[in-house]
mmCIF file of C-alpha atoms in Angstrom:
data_model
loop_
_atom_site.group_PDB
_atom_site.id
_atom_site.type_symbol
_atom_site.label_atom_id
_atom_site.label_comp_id
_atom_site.label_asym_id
_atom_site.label_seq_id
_atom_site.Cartn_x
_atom_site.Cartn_y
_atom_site.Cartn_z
ATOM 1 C CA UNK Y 78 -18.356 17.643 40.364
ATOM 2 C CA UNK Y 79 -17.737 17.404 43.787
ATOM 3 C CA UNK Y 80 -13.208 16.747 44.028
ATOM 4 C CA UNK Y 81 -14.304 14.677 47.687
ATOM 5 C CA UNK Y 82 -17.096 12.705 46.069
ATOM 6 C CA UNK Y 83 -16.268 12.344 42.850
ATOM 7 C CA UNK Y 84 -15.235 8.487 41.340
ATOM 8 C CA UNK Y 85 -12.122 7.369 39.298
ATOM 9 C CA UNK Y 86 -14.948 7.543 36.844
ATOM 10 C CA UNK Y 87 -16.302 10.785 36.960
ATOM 11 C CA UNK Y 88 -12.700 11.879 36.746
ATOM 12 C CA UNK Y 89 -12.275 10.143 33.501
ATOM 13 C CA UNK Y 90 -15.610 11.575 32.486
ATOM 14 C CA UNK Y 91 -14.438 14.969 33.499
ATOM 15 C CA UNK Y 92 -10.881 14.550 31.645
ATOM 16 C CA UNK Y 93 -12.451 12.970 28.653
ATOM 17 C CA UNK Y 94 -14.969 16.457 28.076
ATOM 18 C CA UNK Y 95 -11.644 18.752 28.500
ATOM 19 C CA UNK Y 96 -9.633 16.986 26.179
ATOM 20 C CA UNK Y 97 -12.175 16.852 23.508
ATOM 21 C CA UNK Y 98 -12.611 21.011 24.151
ATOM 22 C CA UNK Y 99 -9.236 21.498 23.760
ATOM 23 C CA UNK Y 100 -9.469 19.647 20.468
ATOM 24 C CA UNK Y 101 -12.153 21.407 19.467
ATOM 25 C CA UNK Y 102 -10.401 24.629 20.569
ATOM 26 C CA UNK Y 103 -7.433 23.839 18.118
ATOM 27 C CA UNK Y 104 -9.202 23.095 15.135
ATOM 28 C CA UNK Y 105 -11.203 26.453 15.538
ATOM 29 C CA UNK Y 106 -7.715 28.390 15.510
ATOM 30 C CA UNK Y 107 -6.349 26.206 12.586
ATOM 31 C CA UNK Y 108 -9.537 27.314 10.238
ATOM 32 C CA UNK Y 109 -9.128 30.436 11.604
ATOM 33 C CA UNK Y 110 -5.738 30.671 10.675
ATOM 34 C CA UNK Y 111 -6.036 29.185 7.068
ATOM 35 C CA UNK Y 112 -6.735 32.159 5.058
ATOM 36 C CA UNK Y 113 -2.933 34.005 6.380
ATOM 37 C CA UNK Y 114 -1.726 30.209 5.442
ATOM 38 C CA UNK Y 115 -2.678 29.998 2.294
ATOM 39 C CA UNK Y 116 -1.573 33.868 1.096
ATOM 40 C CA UNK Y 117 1.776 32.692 2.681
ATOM 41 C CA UNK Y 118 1.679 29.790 0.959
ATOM 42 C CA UNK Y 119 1.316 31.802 -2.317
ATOM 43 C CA UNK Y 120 3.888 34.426 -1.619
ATOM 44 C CA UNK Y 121 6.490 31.246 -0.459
ATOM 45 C CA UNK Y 122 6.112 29.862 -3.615
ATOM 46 C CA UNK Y 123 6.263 33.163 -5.683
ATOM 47 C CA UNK Y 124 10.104 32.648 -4.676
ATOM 48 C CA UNK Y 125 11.739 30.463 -6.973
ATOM 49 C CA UNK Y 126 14.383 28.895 -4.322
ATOM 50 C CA UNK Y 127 16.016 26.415 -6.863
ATOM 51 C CA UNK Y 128 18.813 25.304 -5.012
ATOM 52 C CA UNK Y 129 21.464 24.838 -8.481
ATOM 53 C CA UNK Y 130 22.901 28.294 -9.580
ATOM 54 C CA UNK Y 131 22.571 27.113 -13.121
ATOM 55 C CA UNK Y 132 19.115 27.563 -13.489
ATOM 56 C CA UNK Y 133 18.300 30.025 -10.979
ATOM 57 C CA UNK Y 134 20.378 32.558 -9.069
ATOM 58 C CA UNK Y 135 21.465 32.196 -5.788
ATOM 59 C CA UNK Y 136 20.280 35.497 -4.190
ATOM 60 C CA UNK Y 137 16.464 33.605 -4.691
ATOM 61 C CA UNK Y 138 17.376 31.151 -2.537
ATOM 62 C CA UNK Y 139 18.596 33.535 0.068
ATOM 63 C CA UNK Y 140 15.462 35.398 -0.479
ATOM 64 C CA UNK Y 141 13.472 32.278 0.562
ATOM 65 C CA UNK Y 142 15.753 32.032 3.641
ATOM 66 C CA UNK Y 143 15.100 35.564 5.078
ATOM 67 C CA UNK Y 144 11.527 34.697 4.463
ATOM 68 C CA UNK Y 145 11.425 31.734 6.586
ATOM 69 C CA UNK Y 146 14.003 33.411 9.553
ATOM 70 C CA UNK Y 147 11.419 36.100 9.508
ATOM 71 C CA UNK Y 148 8.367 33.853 9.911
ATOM 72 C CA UNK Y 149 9.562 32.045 12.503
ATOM 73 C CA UNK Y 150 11.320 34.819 14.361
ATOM 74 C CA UNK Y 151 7.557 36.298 14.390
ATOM 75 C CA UNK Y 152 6.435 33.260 16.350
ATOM 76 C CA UNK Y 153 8.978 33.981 18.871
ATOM 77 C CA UNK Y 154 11.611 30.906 17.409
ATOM 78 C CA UNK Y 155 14.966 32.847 17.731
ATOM 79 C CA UNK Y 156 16.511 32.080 14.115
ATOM 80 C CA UNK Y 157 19.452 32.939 12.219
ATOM 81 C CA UNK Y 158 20.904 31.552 8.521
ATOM 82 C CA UNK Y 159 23.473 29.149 8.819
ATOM 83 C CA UNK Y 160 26.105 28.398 6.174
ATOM 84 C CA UNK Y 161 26.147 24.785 5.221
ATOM 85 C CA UNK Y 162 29.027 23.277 3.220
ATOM 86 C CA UNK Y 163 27.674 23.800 0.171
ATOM 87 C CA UNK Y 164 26.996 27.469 0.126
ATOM 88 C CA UNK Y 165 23.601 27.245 0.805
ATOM 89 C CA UNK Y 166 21.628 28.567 3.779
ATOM 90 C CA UNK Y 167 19.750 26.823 6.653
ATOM 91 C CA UNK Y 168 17.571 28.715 8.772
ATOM 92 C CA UNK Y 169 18.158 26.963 12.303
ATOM 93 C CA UNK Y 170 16.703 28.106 15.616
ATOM 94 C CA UNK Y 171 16.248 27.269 19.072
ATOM 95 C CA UNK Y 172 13.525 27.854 21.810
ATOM 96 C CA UNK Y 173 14.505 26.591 25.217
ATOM 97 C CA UNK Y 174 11.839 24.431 26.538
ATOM 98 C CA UNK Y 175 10.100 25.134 29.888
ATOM 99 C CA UNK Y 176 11.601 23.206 32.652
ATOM 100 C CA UNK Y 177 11.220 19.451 32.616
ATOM 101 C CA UNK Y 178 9.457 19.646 28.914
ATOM 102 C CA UNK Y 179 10.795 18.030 26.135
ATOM 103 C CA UNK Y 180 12.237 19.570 22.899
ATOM 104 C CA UNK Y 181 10.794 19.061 19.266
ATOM 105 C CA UNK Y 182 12.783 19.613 16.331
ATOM 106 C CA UNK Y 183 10.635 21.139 13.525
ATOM 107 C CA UNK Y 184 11.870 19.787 10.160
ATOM 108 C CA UNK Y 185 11.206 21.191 6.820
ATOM 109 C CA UNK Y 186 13.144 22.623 3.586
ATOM 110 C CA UNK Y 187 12.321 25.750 1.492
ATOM 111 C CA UNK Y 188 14.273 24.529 -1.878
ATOM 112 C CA UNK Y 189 12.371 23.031 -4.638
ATOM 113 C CA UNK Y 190 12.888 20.960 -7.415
ATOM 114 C CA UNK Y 191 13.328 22.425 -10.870
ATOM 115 C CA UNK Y 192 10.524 22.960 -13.171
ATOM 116 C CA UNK Y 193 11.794 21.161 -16.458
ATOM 117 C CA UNK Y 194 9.709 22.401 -19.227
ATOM 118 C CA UNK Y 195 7.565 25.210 -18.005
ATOM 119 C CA UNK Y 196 5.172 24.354 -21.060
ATOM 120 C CA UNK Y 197 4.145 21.097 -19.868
ATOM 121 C CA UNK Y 198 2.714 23.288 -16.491
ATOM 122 C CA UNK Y 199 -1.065 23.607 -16.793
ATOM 123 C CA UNK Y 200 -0.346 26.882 -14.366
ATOM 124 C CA UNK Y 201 2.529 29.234 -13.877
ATOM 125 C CA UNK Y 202 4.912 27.080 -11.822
ATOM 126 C CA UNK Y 203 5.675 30.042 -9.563
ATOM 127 C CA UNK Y 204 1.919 30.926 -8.620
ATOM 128 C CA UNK Y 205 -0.022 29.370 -6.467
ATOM 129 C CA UNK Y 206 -3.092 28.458 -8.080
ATOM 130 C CA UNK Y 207 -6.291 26.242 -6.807
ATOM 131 C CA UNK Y 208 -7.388 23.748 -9.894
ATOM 132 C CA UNK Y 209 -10.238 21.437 -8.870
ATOM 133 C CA UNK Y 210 -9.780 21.782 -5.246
ATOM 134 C CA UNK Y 211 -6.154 21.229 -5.175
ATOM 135 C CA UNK Y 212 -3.659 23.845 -4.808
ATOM 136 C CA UNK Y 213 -0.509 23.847 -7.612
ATOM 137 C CA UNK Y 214 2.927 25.261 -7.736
ATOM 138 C CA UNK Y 215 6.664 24.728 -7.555
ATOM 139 C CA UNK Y 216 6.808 23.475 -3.477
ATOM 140 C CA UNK Y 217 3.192 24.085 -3.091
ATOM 141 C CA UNK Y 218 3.355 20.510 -0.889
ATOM 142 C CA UNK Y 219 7.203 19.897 -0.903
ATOM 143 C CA UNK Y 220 8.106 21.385 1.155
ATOM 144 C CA UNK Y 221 6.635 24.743 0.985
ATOM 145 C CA UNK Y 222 3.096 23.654 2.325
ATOM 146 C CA UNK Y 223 4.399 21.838 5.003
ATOM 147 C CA UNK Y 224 6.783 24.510 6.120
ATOM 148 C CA UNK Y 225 3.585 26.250 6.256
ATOM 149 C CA UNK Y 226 1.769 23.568 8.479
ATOM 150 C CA UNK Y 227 4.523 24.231 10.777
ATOM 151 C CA UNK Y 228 3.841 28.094 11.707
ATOM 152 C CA UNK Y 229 -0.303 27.544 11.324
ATOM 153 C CA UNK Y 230 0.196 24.901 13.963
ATOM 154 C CA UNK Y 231 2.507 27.093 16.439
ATOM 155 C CA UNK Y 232 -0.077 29.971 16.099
ATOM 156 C CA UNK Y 233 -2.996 27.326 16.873
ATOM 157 C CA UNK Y 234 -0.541 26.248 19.732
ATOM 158 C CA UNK Y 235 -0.312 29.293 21.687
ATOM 159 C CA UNK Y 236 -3.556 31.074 20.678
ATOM 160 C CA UNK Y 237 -3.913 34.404 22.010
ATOM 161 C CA UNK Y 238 -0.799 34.120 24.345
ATOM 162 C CA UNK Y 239 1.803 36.560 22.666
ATOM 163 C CA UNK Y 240 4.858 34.471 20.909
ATOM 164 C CA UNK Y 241 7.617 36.064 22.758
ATOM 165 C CA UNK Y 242 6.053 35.045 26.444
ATOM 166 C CA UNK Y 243 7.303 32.505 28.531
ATOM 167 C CA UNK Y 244 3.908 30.260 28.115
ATOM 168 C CA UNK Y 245 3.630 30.389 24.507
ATOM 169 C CA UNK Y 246 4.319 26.727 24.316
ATOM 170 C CA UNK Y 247 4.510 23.933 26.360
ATOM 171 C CA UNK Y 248 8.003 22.491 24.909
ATOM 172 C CA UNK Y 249 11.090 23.444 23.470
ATOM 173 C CA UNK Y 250 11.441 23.464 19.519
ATOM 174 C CA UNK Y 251 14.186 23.565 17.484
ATOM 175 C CA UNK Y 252 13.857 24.570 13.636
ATOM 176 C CA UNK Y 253 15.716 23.135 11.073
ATOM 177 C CA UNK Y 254 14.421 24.710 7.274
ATOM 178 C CA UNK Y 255 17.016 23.119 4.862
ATOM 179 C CA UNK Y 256 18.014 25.101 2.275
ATOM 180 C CA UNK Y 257 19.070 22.439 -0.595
ATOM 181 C CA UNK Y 258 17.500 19.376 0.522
ATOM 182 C CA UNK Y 259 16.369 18.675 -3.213
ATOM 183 C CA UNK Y 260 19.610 18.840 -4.781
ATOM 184 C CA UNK Y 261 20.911 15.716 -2.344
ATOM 185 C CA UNK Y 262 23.932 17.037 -1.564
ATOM 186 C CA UNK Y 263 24.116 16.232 2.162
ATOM 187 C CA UNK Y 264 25.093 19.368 3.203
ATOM 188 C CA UNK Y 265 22.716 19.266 6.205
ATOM 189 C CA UNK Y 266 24.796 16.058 7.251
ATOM 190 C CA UNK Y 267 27.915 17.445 7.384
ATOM 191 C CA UNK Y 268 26.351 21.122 9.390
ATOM 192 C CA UNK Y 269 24.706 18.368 12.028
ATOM 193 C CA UNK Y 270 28.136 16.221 12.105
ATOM 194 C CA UNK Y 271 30.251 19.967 13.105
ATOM 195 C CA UNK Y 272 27.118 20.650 14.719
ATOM 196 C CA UNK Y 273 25.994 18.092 17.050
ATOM 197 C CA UNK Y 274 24.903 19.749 20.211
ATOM 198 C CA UNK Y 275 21.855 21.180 18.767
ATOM 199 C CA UNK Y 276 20.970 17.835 17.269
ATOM 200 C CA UNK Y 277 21.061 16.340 21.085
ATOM 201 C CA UNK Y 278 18.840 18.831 22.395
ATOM 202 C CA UNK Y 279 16.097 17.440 20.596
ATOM 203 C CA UNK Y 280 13.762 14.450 21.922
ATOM 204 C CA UNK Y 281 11.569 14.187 19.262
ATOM 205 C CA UNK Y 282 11.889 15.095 15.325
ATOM 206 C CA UNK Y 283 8.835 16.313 13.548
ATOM 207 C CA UNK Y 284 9.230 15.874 9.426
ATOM 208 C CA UNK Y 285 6.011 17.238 8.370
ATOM 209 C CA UNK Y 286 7.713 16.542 4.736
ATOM 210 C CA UNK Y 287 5.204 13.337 3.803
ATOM 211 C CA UNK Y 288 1.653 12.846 3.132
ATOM 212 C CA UNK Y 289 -1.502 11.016 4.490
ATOM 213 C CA UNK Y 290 -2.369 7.189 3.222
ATOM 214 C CA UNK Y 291 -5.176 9.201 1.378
ATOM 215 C CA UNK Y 292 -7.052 12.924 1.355
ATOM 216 C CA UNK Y 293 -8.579 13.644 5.246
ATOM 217 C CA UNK Y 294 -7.026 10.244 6.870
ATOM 218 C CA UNK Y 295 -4.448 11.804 9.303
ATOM 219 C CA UNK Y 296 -1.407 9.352 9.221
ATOM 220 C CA UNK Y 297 1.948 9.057 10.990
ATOM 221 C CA UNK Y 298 5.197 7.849 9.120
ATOM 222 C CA UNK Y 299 7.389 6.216 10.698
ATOM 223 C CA UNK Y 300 10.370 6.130 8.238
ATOM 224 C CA UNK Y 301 11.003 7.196 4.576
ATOM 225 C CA UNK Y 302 13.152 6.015 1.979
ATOM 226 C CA UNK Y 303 16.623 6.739 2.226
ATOM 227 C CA UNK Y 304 17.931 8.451 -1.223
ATOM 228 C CA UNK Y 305 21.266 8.760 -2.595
ATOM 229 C CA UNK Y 306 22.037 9.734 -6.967
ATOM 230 C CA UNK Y 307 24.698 8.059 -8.934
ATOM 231 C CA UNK Y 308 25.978 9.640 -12.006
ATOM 232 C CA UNK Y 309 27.260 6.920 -14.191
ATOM 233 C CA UNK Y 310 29.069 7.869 -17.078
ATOM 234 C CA UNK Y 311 30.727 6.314 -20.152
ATOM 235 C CA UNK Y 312 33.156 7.251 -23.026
ATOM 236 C CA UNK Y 313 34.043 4.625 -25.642
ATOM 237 C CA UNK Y 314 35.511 7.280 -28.733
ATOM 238 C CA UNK Y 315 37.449 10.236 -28.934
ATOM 239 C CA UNK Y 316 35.156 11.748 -31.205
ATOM 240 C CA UNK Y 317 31.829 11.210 -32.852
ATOM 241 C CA UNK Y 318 32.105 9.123 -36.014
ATOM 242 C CA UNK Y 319 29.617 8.797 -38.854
ATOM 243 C CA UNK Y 320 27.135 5.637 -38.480
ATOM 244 C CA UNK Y 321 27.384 4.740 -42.049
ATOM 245 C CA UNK Y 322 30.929 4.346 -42.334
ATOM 246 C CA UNK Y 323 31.676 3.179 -38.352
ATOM 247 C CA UNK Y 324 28.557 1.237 -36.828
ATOM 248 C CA UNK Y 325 28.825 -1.979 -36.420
ATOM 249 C CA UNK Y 326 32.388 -2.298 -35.555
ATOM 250 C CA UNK Y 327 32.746 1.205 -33.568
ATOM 251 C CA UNK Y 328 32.077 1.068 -29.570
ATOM 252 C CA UNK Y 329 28.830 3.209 -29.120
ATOM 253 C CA UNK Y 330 28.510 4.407 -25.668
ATOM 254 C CA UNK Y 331 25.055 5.332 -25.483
ATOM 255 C CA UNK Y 332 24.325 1.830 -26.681
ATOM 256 C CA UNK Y 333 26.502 0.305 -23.704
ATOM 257 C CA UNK Y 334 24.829 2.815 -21.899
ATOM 258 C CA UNK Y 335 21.405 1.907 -22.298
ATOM 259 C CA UNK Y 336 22.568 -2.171 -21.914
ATOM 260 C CA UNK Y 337 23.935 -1.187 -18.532
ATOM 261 C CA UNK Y 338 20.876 0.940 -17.554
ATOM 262 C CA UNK Y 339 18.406 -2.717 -18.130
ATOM 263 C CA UNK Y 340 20.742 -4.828 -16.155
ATOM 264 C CA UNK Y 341 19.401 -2.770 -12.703
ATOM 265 C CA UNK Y 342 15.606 -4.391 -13.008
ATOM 266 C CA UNK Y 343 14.707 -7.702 -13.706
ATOM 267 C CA UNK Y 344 11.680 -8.915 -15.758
ATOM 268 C CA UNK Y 345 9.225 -7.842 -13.164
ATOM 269 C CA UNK Y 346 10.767 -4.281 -12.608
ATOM 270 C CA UNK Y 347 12.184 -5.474 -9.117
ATOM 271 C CA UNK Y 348 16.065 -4.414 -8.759
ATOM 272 C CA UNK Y 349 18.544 -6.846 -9.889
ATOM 273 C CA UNK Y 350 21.782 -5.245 -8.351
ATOM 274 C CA UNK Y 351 23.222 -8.314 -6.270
ATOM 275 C CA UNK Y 352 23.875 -8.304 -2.406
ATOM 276 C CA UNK Y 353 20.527 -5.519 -2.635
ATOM 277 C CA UNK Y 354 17.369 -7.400 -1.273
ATOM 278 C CA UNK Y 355 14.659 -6.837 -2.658
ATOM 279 C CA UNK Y 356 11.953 -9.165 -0.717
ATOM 280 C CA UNK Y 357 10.903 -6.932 2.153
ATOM 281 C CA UNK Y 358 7.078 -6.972 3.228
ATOM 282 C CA UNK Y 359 5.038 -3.819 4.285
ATOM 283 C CA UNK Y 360 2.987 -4.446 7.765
ATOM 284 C CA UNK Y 361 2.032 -0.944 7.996
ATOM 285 C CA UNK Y 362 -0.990 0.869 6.319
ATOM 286 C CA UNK Y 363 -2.065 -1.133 2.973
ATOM 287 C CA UNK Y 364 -2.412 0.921 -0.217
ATOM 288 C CA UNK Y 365 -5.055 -0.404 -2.420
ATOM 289 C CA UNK Y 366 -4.156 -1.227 -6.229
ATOM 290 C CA UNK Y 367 -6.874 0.383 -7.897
ATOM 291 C CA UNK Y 368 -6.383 3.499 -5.803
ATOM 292 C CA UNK Y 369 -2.799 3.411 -6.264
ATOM 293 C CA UNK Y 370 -3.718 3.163 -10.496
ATOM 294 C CA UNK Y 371 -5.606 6.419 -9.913
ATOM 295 C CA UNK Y 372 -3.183 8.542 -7.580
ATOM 296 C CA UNK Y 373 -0.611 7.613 -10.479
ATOM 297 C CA UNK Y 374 -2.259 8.443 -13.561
ATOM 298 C CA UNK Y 375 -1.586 5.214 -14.620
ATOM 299 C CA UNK Y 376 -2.770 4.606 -18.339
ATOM 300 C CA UNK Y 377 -5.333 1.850 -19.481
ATOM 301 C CA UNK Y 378 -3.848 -1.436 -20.503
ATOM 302 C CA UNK Y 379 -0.329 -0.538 -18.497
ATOM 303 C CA UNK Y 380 0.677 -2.701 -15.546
ATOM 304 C CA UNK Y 381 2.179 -2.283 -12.332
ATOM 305 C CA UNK Y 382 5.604 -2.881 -12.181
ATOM 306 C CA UNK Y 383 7.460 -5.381 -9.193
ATOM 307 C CA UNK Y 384 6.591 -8.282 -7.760
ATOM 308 C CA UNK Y 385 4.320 -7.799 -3.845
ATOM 309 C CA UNK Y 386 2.485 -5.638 -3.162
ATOM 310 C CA UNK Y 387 2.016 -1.718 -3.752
ATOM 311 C CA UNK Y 388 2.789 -0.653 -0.170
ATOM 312 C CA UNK Y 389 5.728 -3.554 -0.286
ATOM 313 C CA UNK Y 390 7.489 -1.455 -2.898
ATOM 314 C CA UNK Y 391 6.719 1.973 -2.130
ATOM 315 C CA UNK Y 392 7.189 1.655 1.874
ATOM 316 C CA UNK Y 393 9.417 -1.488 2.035
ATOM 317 C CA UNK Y 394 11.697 -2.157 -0.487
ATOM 318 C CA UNK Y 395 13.923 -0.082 -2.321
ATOM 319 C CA UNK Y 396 13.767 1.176 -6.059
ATOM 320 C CA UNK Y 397 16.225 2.619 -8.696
ATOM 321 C CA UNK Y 398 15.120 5.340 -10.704
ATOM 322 C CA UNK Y 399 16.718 7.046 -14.276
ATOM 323 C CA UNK Y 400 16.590 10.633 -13.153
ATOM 324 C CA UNK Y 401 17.957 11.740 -16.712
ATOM 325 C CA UNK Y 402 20.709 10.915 -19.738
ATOM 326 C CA UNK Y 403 22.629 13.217 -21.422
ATOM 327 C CA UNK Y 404 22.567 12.191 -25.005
ATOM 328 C CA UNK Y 405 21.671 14.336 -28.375
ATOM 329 C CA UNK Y 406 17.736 14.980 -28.197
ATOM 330 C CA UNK Y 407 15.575 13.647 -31.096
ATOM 331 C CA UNK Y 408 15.183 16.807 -32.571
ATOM 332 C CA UNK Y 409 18.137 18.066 -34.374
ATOM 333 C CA UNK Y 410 19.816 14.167 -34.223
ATOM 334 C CA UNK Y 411 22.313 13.442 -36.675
ATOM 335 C CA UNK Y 412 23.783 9.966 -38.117
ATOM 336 C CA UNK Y 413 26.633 9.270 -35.716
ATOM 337 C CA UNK Y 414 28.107 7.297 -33.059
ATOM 338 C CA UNK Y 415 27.837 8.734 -29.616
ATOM 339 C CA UNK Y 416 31.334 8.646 -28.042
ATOM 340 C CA UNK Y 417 30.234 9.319 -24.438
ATOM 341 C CA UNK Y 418 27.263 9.316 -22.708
ATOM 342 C CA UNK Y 419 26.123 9.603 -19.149
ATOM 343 C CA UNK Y 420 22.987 8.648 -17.177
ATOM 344 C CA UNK Y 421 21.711 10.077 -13.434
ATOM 345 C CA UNK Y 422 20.542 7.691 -10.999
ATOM 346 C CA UNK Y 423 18.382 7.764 -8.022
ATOM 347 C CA UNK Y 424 18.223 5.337 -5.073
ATOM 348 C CA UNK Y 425 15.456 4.694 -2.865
ATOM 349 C CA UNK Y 426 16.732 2.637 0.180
ATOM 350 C CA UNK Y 427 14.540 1.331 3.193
ATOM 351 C CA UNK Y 428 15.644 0.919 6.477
ATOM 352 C CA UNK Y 429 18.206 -1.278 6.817
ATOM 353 C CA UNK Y 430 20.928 -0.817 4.467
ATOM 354 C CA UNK Y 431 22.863 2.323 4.274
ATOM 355 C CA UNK Y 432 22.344 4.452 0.546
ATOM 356 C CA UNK Y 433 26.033 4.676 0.565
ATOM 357 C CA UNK Y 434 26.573 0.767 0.068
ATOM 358 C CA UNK Y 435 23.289 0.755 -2.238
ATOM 359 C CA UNK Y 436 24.926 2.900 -4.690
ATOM 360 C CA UNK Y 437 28.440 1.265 -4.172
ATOM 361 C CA UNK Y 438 27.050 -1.723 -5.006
ATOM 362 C CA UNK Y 439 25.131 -0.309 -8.027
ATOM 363 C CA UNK Y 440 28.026 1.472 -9.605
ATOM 364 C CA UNK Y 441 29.552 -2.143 -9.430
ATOM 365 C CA UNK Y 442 26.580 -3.643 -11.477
ATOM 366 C CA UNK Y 443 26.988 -0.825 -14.093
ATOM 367 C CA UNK Y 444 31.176 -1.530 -14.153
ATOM 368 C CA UNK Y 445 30.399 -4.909 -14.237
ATOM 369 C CA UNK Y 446 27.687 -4.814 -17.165
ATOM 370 C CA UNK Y 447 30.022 -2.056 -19.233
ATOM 371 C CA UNK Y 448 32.710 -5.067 -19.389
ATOM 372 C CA UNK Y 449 30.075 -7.097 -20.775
ATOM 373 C CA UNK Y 450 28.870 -4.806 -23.032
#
């Protein structure tokens, strides 16, 4: 093309052919970079960064830490481990962005959830291992794989251009790897609340930790859930007293446990905790039912629960969830009257209300049913 002859349209032409080279260009890196992503991948989740020093110990967490620094240092993200209240680590770093570009924050966390009963795993829980096309393990896609997604797309980014050059990328970024985001303690609140000034820096946030509406449809999310647990707890007896002698008369409290635990849902499975709404509508992408059935695992003959539809209550409106009770397991039971018993809770908010006055008003529905009960 001739730059004194050419039209507003041969320009667009012109732009249109770059752009999609460029494209092309990047996804030829990111397959070319997926074999060193998945053998991180594997040695990431080899680590079993359980954020709760009664199941694992802390120095594995750590371990995971110095991984990610590492990773990211070798993509030329200055990054150090930063206390957070809790005790555990963040790994938080900073690339000043090129003059008059803007600064993404890279989110992610390298904590897992527990593994509860390692026998129920059809795979070590600790190696990654491909099943049917998918890939399993402990943080294989929270967050692990996504932490992952973050470095193949910085070395996709930059190309051949060394990290630690000035035009390695075209903005700023700022990484933020959470160290016990599963354990919902906040602690990466309370850092960015004595930490604000990095926080500012940033114009854009980049959570890679969420999925696609299904497998090879690239999708955006615009908000999550908020969360927040509630440990509700309740002791009736000083002791435990025989059930032939004392039920009947004797307070139980994993009875008035289990009567307080109903009073959350209504018939339809929606929440019932007053002042909580619960009849928010979903405009974004739609999430079919039969599809949802499959995702799942849902068995033949079972229904959905909640009124609306699927995308209504996973995207929309908020849920309660029994994370756990502690009360004597079947095996080994004996005949007597539970005098305490306590139940975890978690809530799933939507934007809108705060989690902090979902689970206020919660822990009033439980106080309020335990007076009934």
């Amino acid at each position: 093309m001739n730059p004194s002859t050419d039209t507003p349209g041969d320009r667009t032409e012109l732009h249109n052919r770059t752009e999609l080279h460029n494209r092309t260009e990047l996804r030829d890196r990111i397959d070319a970079g997926m074999p060193r992503a998945l053998a991180e991948l594997a040695e990431l989740v080899a680590i079993p960064s359980i954020a709760d020093e009664r199941i694992v110990d802390p120095a594995e967490c750590v371990r995971a830490a110095e991984w990610v620094r590492a990773a990211f240092r070798a993509e030329g993200i200055p990054a150090e481990l930063e206390q957070t209240p809790d005790g555990t680590y963040a790994v938080i770093g900073h690339r000043p962005a090129p003059a008059g570009a803007p600064t993404v924050l890279l989110y992610c966390h390298y904590d897992v959830q527990p593994i509860l009963d390692e026998h129920e795993w059809l795979s070590p829980p600790f190696e990654l291992t491909e099943r049917d096309g998918r890939l399993y393990g402990r943080g294989a896609a929270d967050c692990k794989g996504n932490l992952i997604a973050h470095l193949t797309a910085l070395r996709a980014l930059r190309g051949d251009t060394a990290p630690e050059e000035d035009g390695a990328y075209p903005v700023g970024l700022i990484l933020v790897a959470e160290g016990s985001e599963e354990q919902g303690r906040a602690s990466l609140d309370r850092y960015a609340e004595a930490n604000p000034e990095l926080f500012r820096e940033a114009d854009v946030m980049l959570i890679q930790d969420s999925g696609n509406a299904r497998l090879g449809l690239p999708t955006l999310s615009t908000s999550l859930r908020g969360a927040v647990d509630v440990v509700v707890s309740v002791t009736a007896l000083d002791s435990s007293l025989h059930s032939g002698e004392f039920g009947g008369a004797a307070p139980d409290a994993l009875a008035a446990l289990v009567r307080m635990l109903a009073t959350l849902r209504d018939e339809q499975g929606d929440v019932s905790v007053p002042g909580i709404a619960t009849d928010q509508t979903w405009t974004g992408m739609p999430y079919d039912e039969g599809e949802f059935r499959r995702d799942a695992g849902m068995r033949a003959g079972t229904r959905r629960i909640g009124s609306g539809t699927v995308a209504d209550q996973l995207w929309a409106r908020p849920t309660i969830t029994i994370l756990g009770i502690d009360a004597p397991p079947v095996v080994g039971a004996v005949a007597a009257i539970q005098p305490r018993a306590a139940a975890k809770l978690n809530l799933r908010v939507p934007p809108g209300p705060t989690p902090r006055s979902c689970a206020t008003r919660s822990s009033l529905t439980c106080t309020r049913s335990r007076r009934g009960a």
